[in-house]
Amino acid sequence: MARQPPRNRKPGLVAIGGTRARRALGAVWLVGAGPGDPDLLTFRAFNALRGADVVVHDGLVSEEILDLAPSRARRINVAKRKSRHTLPQDDINQLLVALALDGLTVVRLKGGDPFLFGRGGEELAACREAGVECHVVPGVTAALAASANAGAPLTHRGSAQAVTFVTGHAAHGEPDLDWTALARPNQTVVVYMGISTAGLIAERLMAAGRPGSTPALIVENASRADERRVLTTLAGLAEAAQGVKGPALLMVGEAMAMAQQGSASLRQCASEVSEWLPAVAGMSGVTE
């Protein structure tokens, strides 16, 4: 059954002592914005954005997606980059709770999917602890977009019976990963946030038994107009990663041999999307 994000702004009783009027509780929506291309935004995410009073967003969320929120909605950028955070995660958690307690409908707009290396679980836990209603809207994670655009399936009969998502980033030192398990053949390993540790990752995988000839694919800015793909091998991964500056994925596995490298041909439907988005804006409700 469709339902709108809470929009009750009716003030309650004024507390004695001169404090401000009490408001009905707002809610937090943890929304996956996908990898950047607005074509990949889900309808539920779109509807949640249209009902936002405040959008608390990551730095990687595209302007095209941010512009789908109402013009009246306040935007708060809590961008994170390696070793450079606008706000620490604990502060972001507190911000979401405070805004919702102030009676606002808060959309926490996160690149990709909120629960895949997005720290959405921590934000959900903070909302639950504070008694704030919290909804989660899944998004297309970058690996799916990168795989689709490159024509390299994450699973493929005969060459990839499993796929594993890992992070190449660690707060201190090298990632704590099960290298032996990741080195097994006939599986795809997708590494998020692994460009700076590409050499180490390749070294550990080969030391654990994965052949250096295993196909590897680097996808930079997956799904965006400037997407770039580099097809290499596990042994050549470190060198191939040196020229990558934007957000990127490392994808290792036999099925990556099917990938088309180079620049992506994207946004073929951009004009069509611009035509139907205003019509969609009139749709009401967010499907539970």
C-alpha positions as a LaTeX table, in Angstrom:
\begin{tabular}{lrrr}
\hline
Residue & $x$ (\AA) & $y$ (\AA) & $z$ (\AA) \\
\hline
Met1 & 0.00 & 0.00 & 0.00 \\
Ala2 & 1.41 & 3.39 & $-0.98$ \\
Arg3 & 2.14 & 5.93 & 1.71 \\
Gln4 & 3.60 & 9.39 & 1.79 \\
Pro5 & 6.59 & 10.27 & 3.99 \\
Pro6 & 5.25 & 11.89 & 7.18 \\
Arg7 & 4.42 & 15.55 & 6.59 \\
Asn8 & 2.63 & 16.52 & 9.81 \\
Arg9 & 3.78 & 19.96 & 10.92 \\
Lys10 & 0.97 & 20.74 & 13.39 \\
Pro11 & 2.52 & 22.17 & 16.57 \\
Gly12 & 1.71 & 20.62 & 19.91 \\
Leu13 & 1.44 & 22.24 & 23.34 \\
Val14 & 3.92 & 24.86 & 24.43 \\
Ala15 & 5.91 & 23.71 & 27.45 \\
Ile16 & 6.03 & 26.00 & 30.48 \\
Gly17 & 9.36 & 27.73 & 30.76 \\
Gly18 & 9.50 & 29.45 & 27.39 \\
Thr19 & 10.73 & 26.49 & 25.31 \\
Arg20 & 9.62 & 26.18 & 21.72 \\
Ala21 & 6.47 & 24.39 & 20.69 \\
Arg22 & 6.67 & 20.60 & 20.56 \\
Arg23 & 6.36 & 19.10 & 17.11 \\
Ala24 & 5.28 & 15.75 & 15.83 \\
Leu25 & 8.25 & 13.47 & 15.23 \\
Gly26 & 9.65 & 13.40 & 11.75 \\
Ala27 & 11.32 & 10.41 & 10.12 \\
Val28 & 14.57 & 9.42 & 8.47 \\
Trp29 & 14.76 & 7.76 & 5.07 \\
Leu30 & 18.06 & 6.04 & 4.25 \\
Val31 & 17.95 & 6.21 & 0.47 \\
Gly32 & 20.31 & 4.55 & $-2.00$ \\
Ala33 & 21.04 & 7.00 & $-4.81$ \\
Gly34 & 22.73 & 4.39 & $-6.97$ \\
Pro35 & 26.12 & 4.89 & $-8.64$ \\
Gly36 & 25.37 & 8.32 & $-10.14$ \\
Asp37 & 23.29 & 7.94 & $-13.29$ \\
Pro38 & 19.78 & 9.23 & $-12.45$ \\
Asp39 & 18.35 & 6.62 & $-14.84$ \\
Leu40 & 19.25 & 4.01 & $-12.21$ \\
Leu41 & 17.38 & 5.68 & $-9.35$ \\
Thr42 & 14.43 & 3.59 & $-8.13$ \\
Phe43 & 10.89 & 4.97 & $-8.11$ \\
Arg44 & 10.75 & 4.55 & $-4.34$ \\
Ala45 & 13.93 & 6.61 & $-3.96$ \\
Phe46 & 12.52 & 9.25 & $-6.29$ \\
Asn47 & 9.29 & 9.49 & $-4.29$ \\
Ala48 & 11.17 & 9.73 & $-1.01$ \\
Leu49 & 13.26 & 12.58 & $-2.41$ \\
Arg50 & 10.14 & 14.44 & $-3.51$ \\
Gly51 & 8.84 & 14.35 & 0.06 \\
Ala52 & 12.03 & 15.54 & 1.75 \\
Asp53 & 12.31 & 18.57 & 4.00 \\
Val54 & 16.06 & 18.03 & 4.37 \\
Val55 & 18.49 & 16.05 & 2.20 \\
Val56 & 21.66 & 14.94 & 3.97 \\
His57 & 23.83 & 13.67 & 1.14 \\
Asp58 & 27.18 & 12.13 & 0.32 \\
Gly59 & 29.64 & 14.00 & $-1.86$ \\
Leu60 & 29.41 & 11.42 & $-4.65$ \\
Val61 & 25.67 & 11.92 & $-5.19$ \\
Ser62 & 25.24 & 13.64 & $-8.56$ \\
Glu63 & 23.69 & 17.09 & $-8.89$ \\
Glu64 & 21.12 & 15.63 & $-11.28$ \\
Ile65 & 19.79 & 13.42 & $-8.50$ \\
Leu66 & 19.98 & 16.14 & $-5.85$ \\
Asp67 & 17.92 & 18.40 & $-8.11$ \\
Leu68 & 15.03 & 15.93 & $-7.92$ \\
Ala69 & 14.37 & 17.05 & $-4.34$ \\
Pro70 & 11.92 & 19.95 & $-3.87$ \\
Ser71 & 13.49 & 23.40 & $-4.18$ \\
Arg72 & 12.34 & 24.15 & $-0.62$ \\
Ala73 & 14.33 & 21.19 & 0.77 \\
Arg74 & 17.50 & 22.10 & 2.64 \\
Arg75 & 20.66 & 20.34 & 1.44 \\
Ile76 & 23.43 & 19.32 & 3.84 \\
Asn77 & 26.62 & 17.93 & 2.33 \\
Val78 & 28.38 & 15.43 & 4.61 \\
Ala79 & 30.93 & 14.36 & 1.97 \\
Lys80 & 33.50 & 11.77 & 2.90 \\
Arg81 & 36.80 & 11.11 & 1.20 \\
Lys82 & 39.74 & 9.10 & 2.39 \\
Ser83 & 41.28 & 10.89 & 5.40 \\
Arg84 & 39.01 & 13.91 & 4.81 \\
His85 & 35.54 & 13.97 & 6.35 \\
Thr86 & 33.17 & 16.92 & 6.43 \\
Leu87 & 31.52 & 15.34 & 9.47 \\
Pro88 & 32.56 & 12.27 & 11.48 \\
Gln89 & 30.05 & 9.42 & 11.29 \\
Asp90 & 28.89 & 9.88 & 14.89 \\
Asp91 & 28.07 & 13.50 & 14.13 \\
Ile92 & 26.10 & 12.47 & 11.05 \\
Asn93 & 24.10 & 10.04 & 13.17 \\
Gln94 & 23.31 & 12.77 & 15.68 \\
Leu95 & 22.39 & 15.21 & 12.91 \\
Leu96 & 19.85 & 12.81 & 11.38 \\
Val97 & 18.25 & 12.17 & 14.76 \\
Ala98 & 18.13 & 15.88 & 15.69 \\
Leu99 & 16.48 & 16.85 & 12.41 \\
Ala100 & 13.85 & 14.12 & 12.73 \\
Leu101 & 13.17 & 15.05 & 16.36 \\
Asp102 & 12.54 & 18.57 & 15.08 \\
Gly103 & 9.63 & 17.19 & 13.06 \\
Leu104 & 11.33 & 17.05 & 9.66 \\
Thr105 & 11.28 & 14.39 & 6.96 \\
Val106 & 14.97 & 13.65 & 6.45 \\
Val107 & 16.36 & 11.88 & 3.40 \\
Arg108 & 19.84 & 10.54 & 4.02 \\
Leu109 & 20.95 & 10.19 & 0.40 \\
Lys110 & 23.82 & 7.76 & 0.00 \\
Gly111 & 25.74 & 6.69 & $-3.08$ \\
Gly112 & 25.02 & 3.13 & $-4.15$ \\
Asp113 & 23.12 & 1.14 & $-1.53$ \\
Pro114 & 22.83 & 2.22 & 2.12 \\
Phe115 & 23.73 & $-1.22$ & 3.45 \\
Leu116 & 26.69 & $-2.03$ & 1.20 \\
Phe117 & 29.75 & $-0.27$ & 2.59 \\
Gly118 & 27.51 & 2.73 & 3.20 \\
Arg119 & 27.41 & 2.66 & 7.03 \\
Gly120 & 23.65 & 2.73 & 6.82 \\
Gly121 & 23.44 & 0.18 & 9.62 \\
Glu122 & 25.02 & 2.63 & 12.04 \\
Glu123 & 22.57 & 5.36 & 11.08 \\
Leu124 & 19.64 & 2.97 & 11.40 \\
Ala125 & 20.83 & 1.90 & 14.86 \\
Ala126 & 21.14 & 5.55 & 15.97 \\
Cys127 & 17.58 & 6.27 & 14.84 \\
Arg128 & 16.22 & 3.20 & 16.61 \\
Glu129 & 18.01 & 4.13 & 19.82 \\
Ala130 & 16.48 & 7.61 & 19.70 \\
Gly131 & 13.00 & 6.30 & 18.92 \\
Val132 & 13.01 & 7.87 & 15.44 \\
Glu133 & 11.12 & 6.16 & 12.63 \\
Cys134 & 13.58 & 5.02 & 9.98 \\
His135 & 12.97 & 3.56 & 6.51 \\
Val136 & 15.55 & 2.02 & 4.17 \\
Val137 & 15.32 & 2.35 & 0.38 \\
Pro138 & 17.78 & 0.10 & $-1.48$ \\
Gly139 & 19.85 & 1.40 & $-4.36$ \\
Val140 & 21.81 & 0.00 & $-7.28$ \\
Thr141 & 25.32 & $-0.62$ & $-6.03$ \\
Ala142 & 28.24 & 0.42 & $-8.25$ \\
Ala143 & 29.34 & $-3.15$ & $-8.96$ \\
Leu144 & 26.06 & $-3.93$ & $-10.70$ \\
Ala145 & 26.27 & $-0.86$ & $-12.91$ \\
Ala146 & 29.94 & $-1.47$ & $-13.69$ \\
Ser147 & 29.27 & $-5.10$ & $-14.59$ \\
Ala148 & 26.32 & $-4.23$ & $-16.82$ \\
Asn149 & 28.04 & $-1.41$ & $-18.72$ \\
Ala150 & 31.19 & $-3.46$ & $-19.29$ \\
Gly151 & 29.28 & $-6.54$ & $-20.41$ \\
Ala152 & 31.13 & $-8.59$ & $-17.80$ \\
Pro153 & 28.74 & $-10.68$ & $-15.65$ \\
Leu154 & 29.55 & $-11.00$ & $-11.98$ \\
Thr155 & 28.44 & $-14.62$ & $-12.13$ \\
His156 & 28.73 & $-16.73$ & $-15.26$ \\
Arg157 & 28.25 & $-20.42$ & $-15.90$ \\
Gly158 & 31.59 & $-22.16$ & $-15.99$ \\
Ser159 & 33.71 & $-19.22$ & $-14.84$ \\
Ala160 & 32.07 & $-17.52$ & $-11.85$ \\
Gln161 & 29.86 & $-19.49$ & $-9.51$ \\
Ala162 & 30.12 & $-16.88$ & $-6.76$ \\
Val163 & 30.71 & $-13.18$ & $-6.26$ \\
Thr164 & 32.16 & $-11.54$ & $-3.15$ \\
Phe165 & 32.08 & $-7.83$ & $-2.29$ \\
Val166 & 34.93 & $-6.62$ & $-0.07$ \\
Thr167 & 36.42 & $-3.29$ & 0.93 \\
Gly168 & 40.02 & $-2.48$ & 0.20 \\
His169 & 40.04 & 0.28 & 2.79 \\
Ala170 & 41.10 & $-0.20$ & 6.39 \\
Ala171 & 41.35 & 2.38 & 9.11 \\
His172 & 44.88 & 1.21 & 9.96 \\
Gly173 & 47.11 & $-1.05$ & 7.91 \\
Glu174 & 45.93 & $-3.55$ & 5.32 \\
Pro175 & 42.35 & $-4.84$ & 4.93 \\
Asp176 & 41.51 & $-7.78$ & 7.18 \\
Leu177 & 40.33 & $-10.19$ & 4.48 \\
Asp178 & 40.29 & $-13.96$ & 4.04 \\
Trp179 & 42.80 & $-14.06$ & 1.21 \\
Thr180 & 42.70 & $-17.84$ & 0.90 \\
Ala181 & 38.94 & $-17.82$ & 0.31 \\
Leu182 & 39.19 & $-14.90$ & $-2.12$ \\
Ala183 & 41.92 & $-16.67$ & $-4.11$ \\
Arg184 & 39.72 & $-19.63$ & $-5.00$ \\
Pro185 & 39.08 & $-19.99$ & $-8.75$ \\
Asn186 & 35.77 & $-19.48$ & $-10.57$ \\
Gln187 & 34.55 & $-16.57$ & $-8.50$ \\
Thr188 & 34.44 & $-12.80$ & $-8.94$ \\
Val189 & 35.93 & $-10.57$ & $-6.27$ \\
Val190 & 34.75 & $-6.96$ & $-6.30$ \\
Val191 & 36.83 & $-4.56$ & $-4.25$ \\
Tyr192 & 35.32 & $-1.24$ & $-3.21$ \\
Met193 & 37.66 & 1.60 & $-2.17$ \\
Gly194 & 40.66 & $-0.42$ & $-3.30$ \\
Ile195 & 42.56 & 1.83 & $-5.70$ \\
Ser196 & 45.16 & 2.95 & $-3.16$ \\
Thr197 & 45.73 & $-0.66$ & $-2.05$ \\
Ala198 & 45.51 & $-2.30$ & $-5.50$ \\
Gly199 & 49.14 & $-3.47$ & $-5.38$ \\
Leu200 & 48.73 & $-5.00$ & $-1.93$ \\
Ile201 & 45.46 & $-6.70$ & $-2.89$ \\
Ala202 & 47.00 & $-8.23$ & $-6.01$ \\
Glu203 & 50.05 & $-9.35$ & $-4.06$ \\
Arg204 & 47.96 & $-11.03$ & $-1.34$ \\
Leu205 & 45.66 & $-12.77$ & $-3.82$ \\
Met206 & 48.56 & $-14.14$ & $-5.85$ \\
Ala207 & 50.39 & $-15.24$ & $-2.71$ \\
Ala208 & 47.24 & $-17.13$ & $-1.70$ \\
Gly209 & 47.18 & $-18.97$ & $-5.01$ \\
Arg210 & 45.20 & $-16.87$ & $-7.50$ \\
Pro211 & 47.10 & $-16.88$ & $-10.81$ \\
Gly212 & 48.57 & $-13.58$ & $-11.96$ \\
Ser213 & 46.94 & $-14.20$ & $-15.34$ \\
Thr214 & 43.44 & $-13.93$ & $-13.84$ \\
Pro215 & 41.49 & $-11.20$ & $-15.71$ \\
Ala216 & 40.92 & $-8.00$ & $-13.77$ \\
Leu217 & 38.84 & $-4.94$ & $-14.55$ \\
Ile218 & 39.05 & $-1.44$ & $-13.11$ \\
Val219 & 35.93 & 0.68 & $-13.51$ \\
Glu220 & 36.18 & 4.38 & $-12.68$ \\
Asn221 & 33.03 & 6.50 & $-12.18$ \\
Ala222 & 30.68 & 3.61 & $-12.91$ \\
Ser223 & 27.46 & 4.63 & $-14.75$ \\
Arg224 & 28.49 & 8.27 & $-15.18$ \\
Ala225 & 29.18 & 10.09 & $-18.42$ \\
Asp226 & 32.93 & 9.94 & $-17.71$ \\
Glu227 & 33.00 & 6.24 & $-16.87$ \\
Arg228 & 36.31 & 4.62 & $-17.79$ \\
Arg229 & 37.26 & 0.95 & $-17.87$ \\
Val230 & 40.68 & $-0.66$ & $-17.90$ \\
Leu231 & 40.98 & $-4.38$ & $-18.59$ \\
Thr232 & 44.14 & $-5.95$ & $-17.22$ \\
Thr233 & 45.27 & $-9.00$ & $-15.23$ \\
Leu234 & 45.78 & $-9.56$ & $-11.55$ \\
Ala235 & 49.54 & $-9.24$ & $-12.04$ \\
Gly236 & 49.07 & $-5.92$ & $-13.86$ \\
Leu237 & 46.47 & $-4.51$ & $-11.47$ \\
Ala238 & 48.80 & $-2.25$ & $-9.49$ \\
Glu239 & 50.20 & $-0.57$ & $-12.59$ \\
Ala240 & 46.77 & $-0.18$ & $-14.18$ \\
Ala241 & 45.42 & 1.49 & $-11.04$ \\
Gln242 & 48.08 & 4.21 & $-10.99$ \\
Gly243 & 46.26 & 6.46 & $-13.43$ \\
Val244 & 42.86 & 6.16 & $-11.72$ \\
Lys245 & 41.80 & 9.23 & $-9.77$ \\
Gly246 & 38.01 & 9.03 & $-9.39$ \\
Pro247 & 35.98 & 6.56 & $-7.33$ \\
Ala248 & 36.61 & 3.12 & $-8.79$ \\
Leu249 & 36.05 & $-0.60$ & $-8.38$ \\
Leu250 & 38.53 & $-3.45$ & $-8.77$ \\
Met251 & 36.89 & $-6.55$ & $-10.24$ \\
Val252 & 38.92 & $-9.75$ & $-10.36$ \\
Gly253 & 37.82 & $-13.06$ & $-11.85$ \\
Glu254 & 37.65 & $-15.24$ & $-14.91$ \\
Ala255 & 34.35 & $-13.69$ & $-16.11$ \\
Met256 & 36.04 & $-10.28$ & $-16.40$ \\
Ala257 & 37.60 & $-11.53$ & $-19.64$ \\
Met258 & 34.23 & $-10.70$ & $-21.23$ \\
Ala259 & 34.56 & $-7.00$ & $-20.41$ \\
Gln260 & 34.74 & $-4.25$ & $-23.00$ \\
Gln261 & 37.31 & $-1.68$ & $-21.98$ \\
Gly262 & 37.52 & 2.01 & $-22.78$ \\
Ser263 & 34.96 & 4.75 & $-22.22$ \\
Ala264 & 31.33 & 3.88 & $-21.72$ \\
Ser265 & 28.57 & 4.98 & $-24.06$ \\
Leu266 & 26.06 & 6.34 & $-21.58$ \\
Arg267 & 22.93 & 8.46 & $-21.27$ \\
Gln268 & 21.35 & 7.31 & $-24.52$ \\
Cys269 & 17.97 & 7.82 & $-22.93$ \\
Ala270 & 18.76 & 11.12 & $-21.21$ \\
Ser271 & 16.33 & 13.16 & $-23.30$ \\
Glu272 & 13.54 & 10.67 & $-22.68$ \\
Val273 & 14.20 & 10.72 & $-18.95$ \\
Ser274 & 14.05 & 14.52 & $-18.82$ \\
Glu275 & 10.62 & 14.31 & $-20.43$ \\
Trp276 & 9.03 & 11.79 & $-18.09$ \\
Leu277 & 10.58 & 12.89 & $-14.78$ \\
Pro278 & 8.23 & 15.89 & $-14.37$ \\
Ala279 & 5.26 & 13.59 & $-14.94$ \\
Val280 & 6.55 & 11.14 & $-12.35$ \\
Ala281 & 6.87 & 14.00 & $-9.88$ \\
Gly282 & 3.08 & 14.07 & $-9.69$ \\
Met283 & 2.88 & 10.51 & $-8.46$ \\
Ser284 & 2.06 & 10.24 & $-4.77$ \\
Gly285 & 3.20 & 7.80 & $-2.18$ \\
Val286 & 6.19 & 5.69 & $-1.33$ \\
Thr287 & 5.48 & 2.00 & $-1.59$ \\
Glu288 & 6.17 & 0.12 & 1.59 \\
\hline
\end{tabular}
